[in-house]
Amino acid sequence: HYSLIFRIFAVMTKDMIIRKAQFLISSPTLALCPQGDVPEFAFIGRSNVGKSSLINMLCNNGSLAKTSSLPGKTQLINYFSVNDNRWYLVDLPGYGYAKVPQKLREQWQRNIREYLVRRMQLMCTLVLIDSRLSPQAIDLDFIDWLGQQQLAFALVFTKADKNSATVTNDNIQQFQTAMLQTWDELPPIFTTSAVKTTGKTELLNYIQSILDTNHEQTL
Ligand code: GDP
């Protein structure tokens, strides 16, 4: 009986809590990203998908990542140190903002793709998808590219509070169906709302589980 109680206790205390999150550095390219072997998790998605809001929600900090009314403004690889360098949260520039000149867009794309492919500390990329929309080619293309590069990722559907659970789930279902045209299996999927903090524990515990696996492998 005791072991069972202890085991339940252990599970309960495993929830990851971000007690501290600090801005570390903004880097324009891979070459200027922080040195060292702190594991990192990157957040990416279309401009206005709700990335800043999600990061702030996860970190219990309303102003950590800037929620900008000007989509596509963040062009840098923004690093946040979580729980005194236990891991880095990496806020990547949003893609798909038409008002940015083509040349500049291509330059960002090269920088971000180089970061994603070559950054060895990158454990997983969280790809944010707006749960209000039907499947968008720009998201599906990006995910296919991640697949080609054999990069680990999970899908994070945002703004789930904006629609009923039925509509949200229907959109997520449609996205999965679209994905299965080019994929044999589906990645981990999270449904979130920055307003209602939906999905916070699930997403943080997913990150924790990857950190745990990584730690065991390096012991
Ligand atoms: P970013 O450009 O991807 O960083 O997106 P922001 O976090 O700046 O969010 C874009 C807009 O969507 C803002 O007006 C946010 O207030 C709104 N938003 C973001 N997340 C949510 C959410 O979970 N629920 C609702 N209702 N609105 C959200």
PDB file of C-alpha atoms and ligand atoms in Angstrom:
ATOM      1  CA  HIS A   1       0.000   0.000   0.000  1.00  0.00           C
ATOM      2  CA  TYR A   2       2.741   2.432   0.866  1.00  0.00           C
ATOM      3  CA  SER A   3       4.490   2.041  -2.411  1.00  0.00           C
ATOM      4  CA  LEU A   4       1.270   2.763  -4.235  1.00  0.00           C
ATOM      5  CA  ILE A   5       0.722   5.952  -2.238  1.00  0.00           C
ATOM      6  CA  PHE A   6       4.290   7.037  -2.822  1.00  0.00           C
ATOM      7  CA  ARG A   7       3.961   6.374  -6.484  1.00  0.00           C
ATOM      8  CA  ILE A   8       0.846   8.502  -6.741  1.00  0.00           C
ATOM      9  CA  PHE A   9       2.598  11.205  -4.775  1.00  0.00           C
ATOM     10  CA  ALA A  10       5.549  11.068  -7.136  1.00  0.00           C
ATOM     11  CA  VAL A  11       3.278  11.484 -10.135  1.00  0.00           C
ATOM     12  CA  MET A  12       1.507  14.395  -8.533  1.00  0.00           C
ATOM     13  CA  THR A  13       4.688  16.256  -7.725  1.00  0.00           C
ATOM     14  CA  LYS A  14       6.034  15.750 -11.228  1.00  0.00           C
ATOM     15  CA  ASP A  15       3.995  18.554 -12.745  1.00  0.00           C
ATOM     16  CA  MET A  16       6.435  21.041 -14.132  1.00  0.00           C
ATOM     17  CA  ILE A  17       6.055  24.507 -12.746  1.00  0.00           C
ATOM     18  CA  ILE A  18       7.873  27.453 -14.214  1.00  0.00           C
ATOM     19  CA  ARG A  19       8.854  29.389 -11.131  1.00  0.00           C
ATOM     20  CA  LYS A  20      11.264  31.638 -12.959  1.00  0.00           C
ATOM     21  CA  ALA A  21      11.568  32.721 -16.571  1.00  0.00           C
ATOM     22  CA  GLN A  22      13.969  35.430 -17.665  1.00  0.00           C
ATOM     23  CA  PHE A  23      14.789  36.948 -20.989  1.00  0.00           C
ATOM     24  CA  LEU A  24      18.312  35.876 -21.924  1.00  0.00           C
ATOM     25  CA  ILE A  25      19.265  37.049 -25.406  1.00  0.00           C
ATOM     26  CA  SER A  26      17.910  37.788 -28.874  1.00  0.00           C
ATOM     27  CA  SER A  27      19.967  36.273 -31.624  1.00  0.00           C
ATOM     28  CA  PRO A  28      19.656  37.037 -35.340  1.00  0.00           C
ATOM     29  CA  THR A  29      21.325  33.781 -36.413  1.00  0.00           C
ATOM     30  CA  LEU A  30      22.329  30.337 -35.208  1.00  0.00           C
ATOM     31  CA  ALA A  31      25.957  31.444 -34.867  1.00  0.00           C
ATOM     32  CA  LEU A  32      25.040  33.922 -32.140  1.00  0.00           C
ATOM     33  CA  CYS A  33      22.812  31.584 -30.104  1.00  0.00           C
ATOM     34  CA  PRO A  34      23.988  30.800 -26.550  1.00  0.00           C
ATOM     35  CA  GLN A  35      26.865  28.364 -26.094  1.00  0.00           C
ATOM     36  CA  GLY A  36      26.581  25.419 -23.720  1.00  0.00           C
ATOM     37  CA  ASP A  37      24.383  22.375 -23.491  1.00  0.00           C
ATOM     38  CA  VAL A  38      21.169  23.650 -21.919  1.00  0.00           C
ATOM     39  CA  PRO A  39      18.298  21.784 -23.620  1.00  0.00           C
ATOM     40  CA  GLU A  40      15.887  23.991 -25.506  1.00  0.00           C
ATOM     41  CA  PHE A  41      12.344  23.991 -26.863  1.00  0.00           C
ATOM     42  CA  ALA A  42      11.362  26.220 -29.760  1.00  0.00           C
ATOM     43  CA  PHE A  43       7.946  27.785 -30.331  1.00  0.00           C
ATOM     44  CA  ILE A  44       6.946  28.692 -33.850  1.00  0.00           C
ATOM     45  CA  GLY A  45       3.800  29.453 -35.828  1.00  0.00           C
ATOM     46  CA  ARG A  46       2.129  31.925 -38.133  1.00  0.00           C
ATOM     47  CA  SER A  47       2.150  35.557 -37.062  1.00  0.00           C
ATOM     48  CA  ASN A  48      -0.773  36.250 -34.753  1.00  0.00           C
ATOM     49  CA  VAL A  49      -1.263  32.567 -33.895  1.00  0.00           C
ATOM     50  CA  GLY A  50      -1.048  33.464 -30.195  1.00  0.00           C
ATOM     51  CA  LYS A  51       2.598  32.525 -29.598  1.00  0.00           C
ATOM     52  CA  SER A  52       3.481  35.376 -27.250  1.00  0.00           C
ATOM     53  CA  SER A  53       0.292  34.863 -25.278  1.00  0.00           C
ATOM     54  CA  LEU A  54       1.000  31.153 -24.928  1.00  0.00           C
ATOM     55  CA  ILE A  55       4.591  31.727 -23.803  1.00  0.00           C
ATOM     56  CA  ASN A  56       3.460  34.270 -21.237  1.00  0.00           C
ATOM     57  CA  MET A  57       0.774  31.905 -20.001  1.00  0.00           C
ATOM     58  CA  LEU A  58       3.209  28.984 -19.664  1.00  0.00           C
ATOM     59  CA  CYS A  59       5.710  31.172 -17.823  1.00  0.00           C
ATOM     60  CA  ASN A  60       3.176  32.867 -15.516  1.00  0.00           C
ATOM     61  CA  ASN A  61       4.418  36.184 -16.771  1.00  0.00           C
ATOM     62  CA  GLY A  62       2.080  38.528 -18.563  1.00  0.00           C
ATOM     63  CA  SER A  63       4.806  40.514 -20.281  1.00  0.00           C
ATOM     64  CA  LEU A  64       7.673  38.114 -20.940  1.00  0.00           C
ATOM     65  CA  ALA A  65       7.161  37.692 -24.685  1.00  0.00           C
ATOM     66  CA  LYS A  66       5.769  40.800 -26.284  1.00  0.00           C
ATOM     67  CA  THR A  67       2.223  40.418 -27.499  1.00  0.00           C
ATOM     68  CA  SER A  68       2.524  42.639 -30.472  1.00  0.00           C
ATOM     69  CA  SER A  69      -0.267  44.227 -32.434  1.00  0.00           C
ATOM     70  CA  LEU A  70       2.130  44.390 -35.380  1.00  0.00           C
ATOM     71  CA  PRO A  71       2.326  40.826 -36.695  1.00  0.00           C
ATOM     72  CA  GLY A  72       5.715  39.691 -37.934  1.00  0.00           C
ATOM     73  CA  LYS A  73       7.628  42.266 -35.942  1.00  0.00           C
ATOM     74  CA  THR A  74       9.747  39.812 -34.017  1.00  0.00           C
ATOM     75  CA  GLN A  75      12.513  38.771 -36.365  1.00  0.00           C
ATOM     76  CA  LEU A  76      14.945  37.388 -33.871  1.00  0.00           C
ATOM     77  CA  ILE A  77      15.532  34.099 -32.101  1.00  0.00           C
ATOM     78  CA  ASN A  78      14.504  35.080 -28.579  1.00  0.00           C
ATOM     79  CA  TYR A  79      15.873  33.073 -25.666  1.00  0.00           C
ATOM     80  CA  PHE A  80      14.262  32.779 -22.248  1.00  0.00           C
ATOM     81  CA  SER A  81      15.969  30.936 -19.438  1.00  0.00           C
ATOM     82  CA  VAL A  82      13.508  28.791 -17.494  1.00  0.00           C
ATOM     83  CA  ASN A  83      14.051  27.806 -13.851  1.00  0.00           C
ATOM     84  CA  ASP A  84      17.649  29.023 -13.712  1.00  0.00           C
ATOM     85  CA  ASN A  85      18.845  27.457 -16.980  1.00  0.00           C
ATOM     86  CA  ARG A  86      17.075  24.122 -16.522  1.00  0.00           C
ATOM     87  CA  TRP A  87      15.941  24.682 -20.100  1.00  0.00           C
ATOM     88  CA  TYR A  88      15.641  27.455 -22.646  1.00  0.00           C
ATOM     89  CA  LEU A  89      12.374  28.496 -24.164  1.00  0.00           C
ATOM     90  CA  VAL A  90      13.076  29.765 -27.675  1.00  0.00           C
ATOM     91  CA  ASP A  91      10.604  32.124 -29.295  1.00  0.00           C
ATOM     92  CA  LEU A  92      11.096  31.962 -33.058  1.00  0.00           C
ATOM     93  CA  PRO A  93       9.854  34.560 -35.551  1.00  0.00           C
ATOM     94  CA  GLY A  94       6.349  33.963 -36.840  1.00  0.00           C
ATOM     95  CA  TYR A  95       6.044  32.873 -40.441  1.00  0.00           C
ATOM     96  CA  GLY A  96       3.569  33.875 -43.116  1.00  0.00           C
ATOM     97  CA  TYR A  97       3.222  37.590 -42.728  1.00  0.00           C
ATOM     98  CA  ALA A  98       2.613  38.952 -46.204  1.00  0.00           C
ATOM     99  CA  LYS A  99       3.532  42.580 -45.503  1.00  0.00           C
ATOM    100  CA  VAL A 100       7.199  41.763 -44.979  1.00  0.00           C
ATOM    101  CA  PRO A 101       9.273  42.241 -48.176  1.00  0.00           C
ATOM    102  CA  GLN A 102      10.031  38.978 -49.960  1.00  0.00           C
ATOM    103  CA  LYS A 103      13.824  39.332 -49.622  1.00  0.00           C
ATOM    104  CA  LEU A 104      13.632  39.823 -45.876  1.00  0.00           C
ATOM    105  CA  ARG A 105      11.222  36.923 -45.534  1.00  0.00           C
ATOM    106  CA  GLU A 106      13.590  34.630 -47.401  1.00  0.00           C
ATOM    107  CA  GLN A 107      16.470  35.733 -45.169  1.00  0.00           C
ATOM    108  CA  TRP A 108      14.517  34.925 -41.985  1.00  0.00           C
ATOM    109  CA  GLN A 109      13.469  31.628 -43.427  1.00  0.00           C
ATOM    110  CA  ARG A 110      17.080  30.703 -44.110  1.00  0.00           C
ATOM    111  CA  ASN A 111      18.122  31.745 -40.600  1.00  0.00           C
ATOM    112  CA  ILE A 112      15.314  29.871 -38.905  1.00  0.00           C
ATOM    113  CA  ARG A 113      15.724  26.755 -40.984  1.00  0.00           C
ATOM    114  CA  GLU A 114      19.441  26.743 -40.271  1.00  0.00           C
ATOM    115  CA  TYR A 115      18.694  27.082 -36.561  1.00  0.00           C
ATOM    116  CA  LEU A 116      16.149  24.240 -36.627  1.00  0.00           C
ATOM    117  CA  VAL A 117      18.352  21.857 -38.593  1.00  0.00           C
ATOM    118  CA  ARG A 118      21.692  22.541 -36.928  1.00  0.00           C
ATOM    119  CA  ARG A 119      20.893  23.437 -33.326  1.00  0.00           C
ATOM    120  CA  MET A 120      21.907  20.313 -31.427  1.00  0.00           C
ATOM    121  CA  GLN A 121      20.414  21.462 -28.112  1.00  0.00           C
ATOM    122  CA  LEU A 122      16.958  21.688 -29.662  1.00  0.00           C
ATOM    123  CA  MET A 123      14.874  18.915 -28.110  1.00  0.00           C
ATOM    124  CA  CYS A 124      11.542  19.611 -29.740  1.00  0.00           C
ATOM    125  CA  THR A 125       9.754  22.287 -31.766  1.00  0.00           C
ATOM    126  CA  LEU A 126       6.263  23.260 -30.684  1.00  0.00           C
ATOM    127  CA  VAL A 127       4.341  24.205 -33.802  1.00  0.00           C
ATOM    128  CA  LEU A 128       1.434  26.484 -32.978  1.00  0.00           C
ATOM    129  CA  ILE A 129      -1.741  26.247 -35.037  1.00  0.00           C
ATOM    130  CA  ASP A 130      -4.775  28.510 -34.744  1.00  0.00           C
ATOM    131  CA  SER A 131      -7.618  26.212 -33.672  1.00  0.00           C
ATOM    132  CA  ARG A 132     -10.203  28.521 -35.279  1.00  0.00           C
ATOM    133  CA  LEU A 133      -8.992  27.866 -38.808  1.00  0.00           C
ATOM    134  CA  SER A 134      -9.397  25.023 -41.259  1.00  0.00           C
ATOM    135  CA  PRO A 135      -6.069  23.406 -42.241  1.00  0.00           C
ATOM    136  CA  GLN A 136      -3.725  25.999 -43.763  1.00  0.00           C
ATOM    137  CA  ALA A 137      -1.189  25.087 -46.455  1.00  0.00           C
ATOM    138  CA  ILE A 138       1.512  27.222 -44.834  1.00  0.00           C
ATOM    139  CA  ASP A 139       1.323  25.174 -41.608  1.00  0.00           C
ATOM    140  CA  LEU A 140       1.111  21.831 -43.396  1.00  0.00           C
ATOM    141  CA  ASP A 141       4.083  22.725 -45.629  1.00  0.00           C
ATOM    142  CA  PHE A 142       6.185  23.730 -42.640  1.00  0.00           C
ATOM    143  CA  ILE A 143       5.337  20.480 -40.849  1.00  0.00           C
ATOM    144  CA  ASP A 144       6.206  18.454 -43.955  1.00  0.00           C
ATOM    145  CA  TRP A 145       9.548  20.221 -44.061  1.00  0.00           C
ATOM    146  CA  LEU A 146      10.152  19.287 -40.396  1.00  0.00           C
ATOM    147  CA  GLY A 147       9.390  15.703 -41.382  1.00  0.00           C
ATOM    148  CA  GLN A 148      11.835  15.790 -44.285  1.00  0.00           C
ATOM    149  CA  GLN A 149      14.496  17.043 -41.894  1.00  0.00           C
ATOM    150  CA  GLN A 150      13.511  14.407 -39.309  1.00  0.00           C
ATOM    151  CA  LEU A 151      13.036  17.020 -36.626  1.00  0.00           C
ATOM    152  CA  ALA A 152      10.954  16.272 -33.525  1.00  0.00           C
ATOM    153  CA  PHE A 153       7.850  18.392 -33.061  1.00  0.00           C
ATOM    154  CA  ALA A 154       4.450  18.560 -31.413  1.00  0.00           C
ATOM    155  CA  LEU A 155       1.351  20.482 -32.469  1.00  0.00           C
ATOM    156  CA  VAL A 156      -0.126  23.088 -30.156  1.00  0.00           C
ATOM    157  CA  PHE A 157      -3.570  24.339 -31.127  1.00  0.00           C
ATOM    158  CA  THR A 158      -4.147  27.837 -29.766  1.00  0.00           C
ATOM    159  CA  LYS A 159      -7.126  30.046 -28.841  1.00  0.00           C
ATOM    160  CA  ALA A 160      -9.352  27.084 -27.979  1.00  0.00           C
ATOM    161  CA  ASP A 161     -11.596  29.371 -25.920  1.00  0.00           C
ATOM    162  CA  LYS A 162     -12.671  31.260 -29.031  1.00  0.00           C
ATOM    163  CA  ASN A 163     -14.976  28.489 -30.232  1.00  0.00           C
ATOM    164  CA  SER A 164     -17.033  25.712 -28.685  1.00  0.00           C
ATOM    165  CA  ALA A 165     -15.184  22.486 -27.934  1.00  0.00           C
ATOM    166  CA  THR A 166     -17.091  20.875 -30.808  1.00  0.00           C
ATOM    167  CA  VAL A 167     -15.866  23.385 -33.400  1.00  0.00           C
ATOM    168  CA  THR A 168     -12.307  23.341 -32.009  1.00  0.00           C
ATOM    169  CA  ASN A 169     -12.170  19.545 -32.043  1.00  0.00           C
ATOM    170  CA  ASP A 170     -13.612  19.463 -35.526  1.00  0.00           C
ATOM    171  CA  ASN A 171     -10.864  21.813 -36.784  1.00  0.00           C
ATOM    172  CA  ILE A 172      -8.199  19.727 -35.058  1.00  0.00           C
ATOM    173  CA  GLN A 173      -9.674  16.597 -36.587  1.00  0.00           C
ATOM    174  CA  GLN A 174      -9.576  18.203 -40.036  1.00  0.00           C
ATOM    175  CA  PHE A 175      -5.956  19.155 -39.514  1.00  0.00           C
ATOM    176  CA  GLN A 176      -5.070  15.599 -38.565  1.00  0.00           C
ATOM    177  CA  THR A 177      -6.849  14.274 -41.641  1.00  0.00           C
ATOM    178  CA  ALA A 178      -4.945  16.725 -43.840  1.00  0.00           C
ATOM    179  CA  MET A 179      -1.669  15.715 -42.211  1.00  0.00           C
ATOM    180  CA  LEU A 180      -2.312  12.032 -42.745  1.00  0.00           C
ATOM    181  CA  GLN A 181      -2.141  12.608 -46.486  1.00  0.00           C
ATOM    182  CA  THR A 182       1.619  12.961 -46.164  1.00  0.00           C
ATOM    183  CA  TRP A 183       2.270  11.353 -42.759  1.00  0.00           C
ATOM    184  CA  ASP A 184       1.968   7.779 -41.487  1.00  0.00           C
ATOM    185  CA  GLU A 185       1.541   8.814 -37.884  1.00  0.00           C
ATOM    186  CA  LEU A 186       0.562  11.876 -35.915  1.00  0.00           C
ATOM    187  CA  PRO A 187       2.714  13.858 -33.475  1.00  0.00           C
ATOM    188  CA  PRO A 188       1.665  14.699 -29.911  1.00  0.00           C
ATOM    189  CA  ILE A 189      -1.176  17.206 -30.028  1.00  0.00           C
ATOM    190  CA  PHE A 190      -2.131  19.797 -27.404  1.00  0.00           C
ATOM    191  CA  THR A 191      -5.171  22.034 -27.230  1.00  0.00           C
ATOM    192  CA  THR A 192      -4.522  25.315 -25.456  1.00  0.00           C
ATOM    193  CA  SER A 193      -6.016  28.635 -24.490  1.00  0.00           C
ATOM    194  CA  ALA A 194      -3.833  31.420 -23.144  1.00  0.00           C
ATOM    195  CA  VAL A 195      -6.955  33.077 -21.742  1.00  0.00           C
ATOM    196  CA  LYS A 196      -8.227  30.062 -19.822  1.00  0.00           C
ATOM    197  CA  THR A 197      -4.802  28.412 -19.274  1.00  0.00           C
ATOM    198  CA  THR A 198      -6.126  25.299 -20.977  1.00  0.00           C
ATOM    199  CA  GLY A 199      -3.425  22.752 -21.781  1.00  0.00           C
ATOM    200  CA  LYS A 200      -0.788  24.395 -19.612  1.00  0.00           C
ATOM    201  CA  THR A 201      -0.078  21.397 -17.369  1.00  0.00           C
ATOM    202  CA  GLU A 202      -0.182  18.957 -20.274  1.00  0.00           C
ATOM    203  CA  LEU A 203       2.265  20.953 -22.389  1.00  0.00           C
ATOM    204  CA  LEU A 204       4.687  21.649 -19.548  1.00  0.00           C
ATOM    205  CA  ASN A 205       4.617  18.008 -18.480  1.00  0.00           C
ATOM    206  CA  TYR A 206       5.345  16.987 -22.054  1.00  0.00           C
ATOM    207  CA  ILE A 207       8.428  19.228 -21.998  1.00  0.00           C
ATOM    208  CA  GLN A 208       9.355  17.747 -18.621  1.00  0.00           C
ATOM    209  CA  SER A 209       9.066  14.201 -19.963  1.00  0.00           C
ATOM    210  CA  ILE A 210      11.506  15.014 -22.779  1.00  0.00           C
ATOM    211  CA  LEU A 211      13.905  16.628 -20.292  1.00  0.00           C
ATOM    212  CA  ASP A 212      13.665  13.527 -18.081  1.00  0.00           C
ATOM    213  CA  THR A 213      14.401  11.185 -20.993  1.00  0.00           C
ATOM    214  CA  ASN A 214      17.288  13.355 -22.097  1.00  0.00           C
ATOM    215  CA  HIS A 215      18.687  13.446 -18.573  1.00  0.00           C
ATOM    216  CA  GLU A 216      18.509   9.652 -18.225  1.00  0.00           C
ATOM    217  CA  GLN A 217      20.335   9.255 -21.519  1.00  0.00           C
ATOM    218  CA  THR A 218      23.147  11.535 -20.421  1.00  0.00           C
ATOM    219  CA  LEU A 219      23.632   9.923 -16.992  1.00  0.00           C
TER     220      LEU A 219
HETATM  221  P1  GDP B   1       1.697  36.145 -31.808  1.00  0.00           P
HETATM  222  O1  GDP B   1       1.792  37.153 -32.902  1.00  0.00           O
HETATM  223  O2  GDP B   1       1.662  34.744 -32.349  1.00  0.00           O
HETATM  224  O3  GDP B   1       2.707  36.319 -30.719  1.00  0.00           O
HETATM  225  O4  GDP B   1       0.232  36.314 -31.168  1.00  0.00           O
HETATM  226  P2  GDP B   1      -0.224  37.111 -29.849  1.00  0.00           P
HETATM  227  O5  GDP B   1       0.078  36.303 -28.625  1.00  0.00           O
HETATM  228  O6  GDP B   1       0.262  38.514 -29.918  1.00  0.00           O
HETATM  229  O7  GDP B   1      -1.814  37.026 -30.041  1.00  0.00           O
HETATM  230  C1  GDP B   1      -2.462  37.550 -31.174  1.00  0.00           C
HETATM  231  C2  GDP B   1      -3.872  37.985 -30.768  1.00  0.00           C
HETATM  232  O8  GDP B   1      -4.643  36.836 -30.363  1.00  0.00           O
HETATM  233  C3  GDP B   1      -3.894  38.929 -29.569  1.00  0.00           C
HETATM  234  O9  GDP B   1      -4.929  39.851 -29.768  1.00  0.00           O
HETATM  235  C4  GDP B   1      -4.185  38.011 -28.389  1.00  0.00           C
HETATM  236  O10 GDP B   1      -4.839  38.676 -27.341  1.00  0.00           O
HETATM  237  C5  GDP B   1      -5.082  36.975 -29.017  1.00  0.00           C
HETATM  238  N1  GDP B   1      -4.942  35.672 -28.345  1.00  0.00           N
HETATM  239  C6  GDP B   1      -3.809  34.960 -28.201  1.00  0.00           C
HETATM  240  N2  GDP B   1      -4.033  33.816 -27.555  1.00  0.00           N
HETATM  241  C7  GDP B   1      -5.351  33.783 -27.271  1.00  0.00           C
HETATM  242  C8  GDP B   1      -6.219  32.841 -26.604  1.00  0.00           C
HETATM  243  O11 GDP B   1      -5.801  31.771 -26.139  1.00  0.00           O
HETATM  244  N3  GDP B   1      -7.531  33.166 -26.519  1.00  0.00           N
HETATM  245  C9  GDP B   1      -8.034  34.312 -27.034  1.00  0.00           C
HETATM  246  N4  GDP B   1      -9.347  34.535 -26.917  1.00  0.00           N
HETATM  247  N5  GDP B   1      -7.254  35.236 -27.661  1.00  0.00           N
HETATM  248  C10 GDP B   1      -5.940  34.972 -27.775  1.00  0.00           C
END
